[in-house]
Amino acid sequence: QVQLVESGGGLVQPGGSLRLSCAASGSIGSFNTMGWYRQAPGKQRELVATITSGGSTNYADSVKGRFTISRDNAKNTVYLQMNGLNPEDTAVYYCKFTRWTSYWGQGTQVTVSS
């Protein structure tokens, strides 16, 4: 079992920045993938960004150049630095951990509004 604890969501004005964190605990193992997904009201959950334990990253086209995913393997924590936020980024952001199977965090709300 893996437990995920997310933090860092909130309300921000357009053009602003937020940093999300997700700490994993439990049966982490050495090789895994962590990532962020988001779900806006009335829409399907979608990929934002992922990062492997080796540091390989993948981003949705809509966030490339604005968001940066990183991780601290010693802390089993993944981060999502979000810059240049716009109202279309408003969603519940979920952390996902994958190693043989997948686990999801509880989600953290990000609202971009003036």
PDB file of C-alpha atoms in Angstrom:
ATOM      1  CA  GLN A   1       0.000   0.000   0.000  1.00  0.00           C
ATOM      2  CA  VAL A   2       1.034   3.572  -0.722  1.00  0.00           C
ATOM      3  CA  GLN A   3      -0.353   6.680   0.905  1.00  0.00           C
ATOM      4  CA  LEU A   4      -0.228  10.083  -0.776  1.00  0.00           C
ATOM      5  CA  VAL A   5      -0.609  13.446   0.934  1.00  0.00           C
ATOM      6  CA  GLU A   6      -1.029  16.505  -1.279  1.00  0.00           C
ATOM      7  CA  SER A   7      -0.681  20.148  -0.367  1.00  0.00           C
ATOM      8  CA  GLY A   8      -0.291  23.568  -1.929  1.00  0.00           C
ATOM      9  CA  GLY A   9      -3.562  24.274  -3.694  1.00  0.00           C
ATOM     10  CA  GLY A  10      -5.492  27.494  -3.338  1.00  0.00           C
ATOM     11  CA  LEU A  11      -6.813  30.607  -5.009  1.00  0.00           C
ATOM     12  CA  VAL A  12      -4.529  32.616  -7.273  1.00  0.00           C
ATOM     13  CA  GLN A  13      -4.997  35.453  -9.730  1.00  0.00           C
ATOM     14  CA  PRO A  14      -4.406  34.967 -13.460  1.00  0.00           C
ATOM     15  CA  GLY A  15      -0.712  35.081 -14.210  1.00  0.00           C
ATOM     16  CA  GLY A  16       0.163  33.934 -10.718  1.00  0.00           C
ATOM     17  CA  SER A  17       2.042  30.896  -9.451  1.00  0.00           C
ATOM     18  CA  LEU A  18       1.446  27.976  -7.131  1.00  0.00           C
ATOM     19  CA  ARG A  19       3.523  25.006  -6.045  1.00  0.00           C
ATOM     20  CA  LEU A  20       1.903  21.669  -5.309  1.00  0.00           C
ATOM     21  CA  SER A  21       3.553  18.939  -3.249  1.00  0.00           C
ATOM     22  CA  CYS A  22       2.747  15.262  -2.868  1.00  0.00           C
ATOM     23  CA  ALA A  23       4.477  13.099  -0.287  1.00  0.00           C
ATOM     24  CA  ALA A  24       4.340   9.331  -0.681  1.00  0.00           C
ATOM     25  CA  SER A  25       4.746   6.769   2.090  1.00  0.00           C
ATOM     26  CA  GLY A  26       4.469   3.002   2.355  1.00  0.00           C
ATOM     27  CA  SER A  27       5.715   0.451  -0.186  1.00  0.00           C
ATOM     28  CA  ILE A  28       7.531   2.992  -2.359  1.00  0.00           C
ATOM     29  CA  GLY A  29      10.266   0.872  -3.888  1.00  0.00           C
ATOM     30  CA  SER A  30      13.124   2.202  -6.001  1.00  0.00           C
ATOM     31  CA  PHE A  31      11.466   2.379  -9.405  1.00  0.00           C
ATOM     32  CA  ASN A  32       8.196   4.190  -9.786  1.00  0.00           C
ATOM     33  CA  THR A  33       6.441   7.014 -11.556  1.00  0.00           C
ATOM     34  CA  MET A  34       4.734   9.925  -9.891  1.00  0.00           C
ATOM     35  CA  GLY A  35       2.611  12.524 -11.539  1.00  0.00           C
ATOM     36  CA  TRP A  36      -0.140  15.077 -11.469  1.00  0.00           C
ATOM     37  CA  TYR A  37      -3.537  14.900 -13.103  1.00  0.00           C
ATOM     38  CA  ARG A  38      -6.404  17.346 -12.953  1.00  0.00           C
ATOM     39  CA  GLN A  39     -10.146  17.323 -13.304  1.00  0.00           C
ATOM     40  CA  ALA A  40     -12.201  20.401 -14.022  1.00  0.00           C
ATOM     41  CA  PRO A  41     -15.965  20.495 -13.396  1.00  0.00           C
ATOM     42  CA  GLY A  42     -17.819  18.538 -16.059  1.00  0.00           C
ATOM     43  CA  LYS A  43     -14.620  17.256 -17.658  1.00  0.00           C
ATOM     44  CA  GLN A  44     -12.627  14.050 -17.572  1.00  0.00           C
ATOM     45  CA  ARG A  45      -9.486  13.721 -15.504  1.00  0.00           C
ATOM     46  CA  GLU A  46      -6.457  14.538 -17.634  1.00  0.00           C
ATOM     47  CA  LEU A  47      -2.706  14.206 -17.456  1.00  0.00           C
ATOM     48  CA  VAL A  48      -0.739  17.262 -16.387  1.00  0.00           C
ATOM     49  CA  ALA A  49       2.781  15.897 -15.936  1.00  0.00           C
ATOM     50  CA  THR A  50       4.640  12.786 -14.849  1.00  0.00           C
ATOM     51  CA  ILE A  51       8.178  12.030 -13.687  1.00  0.00           C
ATOM     52  CA  THR A  52       9.920   8.701 -13.242  1.00  0.00           C
ATOM     53  CA  SER A  53      12.260   7.842 -10.397  1.00  0.00           C
ATOM     54  CA  GLY A  54      15.042   8.273 -12.936  1.00  0.00           C
ATOM     55  CA  GLY A  55      13.941  11.819 -13.697  1.00  0.00           C
ATOM     56  CA  SER A  56      12.280  11.421 -17.093  1.00  0.00           C
ATOM     57  CA  THR A  57       9.394  13.828 -17.508  1.00  0.00           C
ATOM     58  CA  ASN A  58       6.270  14.082 -19.637  1.00  0.00           C
ATOM     59  CA  TYR A  59       3.943  17.081 -19.933  1.00  0.00           C
ATOM     60  CA  ALA A  60       0.561  17.828 -21.401  1.00  0.00           C
ATOM     61  CA  ASP A  61       0.871  20.257 -24.304  1.00  0.00           C
ATOM     62  CA  SER A  62      -1.364  22.734 -22.490  1.00  0.00           C
ATOM     63  CA  VAL A  63       1.140  23.199 -19.643  1.00  0.00           C
ATOM     64  CA  LYS A  64       4.480  22.938 -21.436  1.00  0.00           C
ATOM     65  CA  GLY A  65       6.639  25.960 -20.726  1.00  0.00           C
ATOM     66  CA  ARG A  66       4.501  26.996 -17.745  1.00  0.00           C
ATOM     67  CA  PHE A  67       4.560  24.042 -15.355  1.00  0.00           C
ATOM     68  CA  THR A  68       7.583  22.135 -14.048  1.00  0.00           C
ATOM     69  CA  ILE A  69       7.445  18.762 -12.344  1.00  0.00           C
ATOM     70  CA  SER A  70      10.275  17.635 -10.084  1.00  0.00           C
ATOM     71  CA  ARG A  71      10.882  15.132  -7.331  1.00  0.00           C
ATOM     72  CA  ASP A  72      13.024  14.525  -4.279  1.00  0.00           C
ATOM     73  CA  ASN A  73      13.589  10.777  -4.089  1.00  0.00           C
ATOM     74  CA  ALA A  74      15.068  11.032  -0.590  1.00  0.00           C
ATOM     75  CA  LYS A  75      11.778  12.534   0.600  1.00  0.00           C
ATOM     76  CA  ASN A  76       9.548  10.487  -1.733  1.00  0.00           C
ATOM     77  CA  THR A  77       7.963  13.763  -2.740  1.00  0.00           C
ATOM     78  CA  VAL A  78       6.910  15.136  -6.107  1.00  0.00           C
ATOM     79  CA  TYR A  79       6.371  18.817  -6.813  1.00  0.00           C
ATOM     80  CA  LEU A  80       4.490  20.754  -9.465  1.00  0.00           C
ATOM     81  CA  GLN A  81       5.582  24.349  -9.956  1.00  0.00           C
ATOM     82  CA  MET A  82       2.838  26.157 -11.833  1.00  0.00           C
ATOM     83  CA  ASN A  83       3.586  29.548 -13.371  1.00  0.00           C
ATOM     84  CA  GLY A  84       1.536  31.717 -15.669  1.00  0.00           C
ATOM     85  CA  LEU A  85      -1.711  30.273 -14.380  1.00  0.00           C
ATOM     86  CA  ASN A  86      -4.907  31.055 -16.251  1.00  0.00           C
ATOM     87  CA  PRO A  87      -8.572  30.342 -15.497  1.00  0.00           C
ATOM     88  CA  GLU A  88      -8.460  27.232 -17.705  1.00  0.00           C
ATOM     89  CA  ASP A  89      -6.081  25.701 -15.153  1.00  0.00           C
ATOM     90  CA  THR A  90      -8.805  25.726 -12.504  1.00  0.00           C
ATOM     91  CA  ALA A  91      -9.384  22.142 -11.399  1.00  0.00           C
ATOM     92  CA  VAL A  92      -8.868  19.610  -8.658  1.00  0.00           C
ATOM     93  CA  TYR A  93      -5.292  18.390  -8.981  1.00  0.00           C
ATOM     94  CA  TYR A  94      -4.565  14.780  -8.090  1.00  0.00           C
ATOM     95  CA  CYS A  95      -1.249  13.133  -7.339  1.00  0.00           C
ATOM     96  CA  LYS A  96      -0.722   9.644  -8.772  1.00  0.00           C
ATOM     97  CA  PHE A  97       1.870   7.028  -7.808  1.00  0.00           C
ATOM     98  CA  THR A  98       2.483   4.013 -10.023  1.00  0.00           C
ATOM     99  CA  ARG A  99       4.557   0.918  -9.218  1.00  0.00           C
ATOM    100  CA  TRP A 100       2.933  -2.322 -10.406  1.00  0.00           C
ATOM    101  CA  THR A 101      -0.378  -0.637  -9.519  1.00  0.00           C
ATOM    102  CA  SER A 102      -1.572   2.924  -9.143  1.00  0.00           C
ATOM    103  CA  TYR A 103      -2.581   4.995  -6.155  1.00  0.00           C
ATOM    104  CA  TRP A 104      -4.267   8.392  -6.087  1.00  0.00           C
ATOM    105  CA  GLY A 105      -4.157  11.244  -3.628  1.00  0.00           C
ATOM    106  CA  GLN A 106      -7.269  12.932  -2.295  1.00  0.00           C
ATOM    107  CA  GLY A 107      -6.913  15.936  -4.570  1.00  0.00           C
ATOM    108  CA  THR A 108      -6.240  19.602  -3.971  1.00  0.00           C
ATOM    109  CA  GLN A 109      -8.276  22.463  -5.421  1.00  0.00           C
ATOM    110  CA  VAL A 110      -6.576  25.048  -7.615  1.00  0.00           C
ATOM    111  CA  THR A 111      -8.694  28.050  -8.541  1.00  0.00           C
ATOM    112  CA  VAL A 112      -7.436  30.751 -10.898  1.00  0.00           C
ATOM    113  CA  SER A 113      -9.651  33.805 -10.757  1.00  0.00           C
ATOM    114  CA  SER A 114      -9.483  37.558 -10.431  1.00  0.00           C
TER     115      SER A 114
END
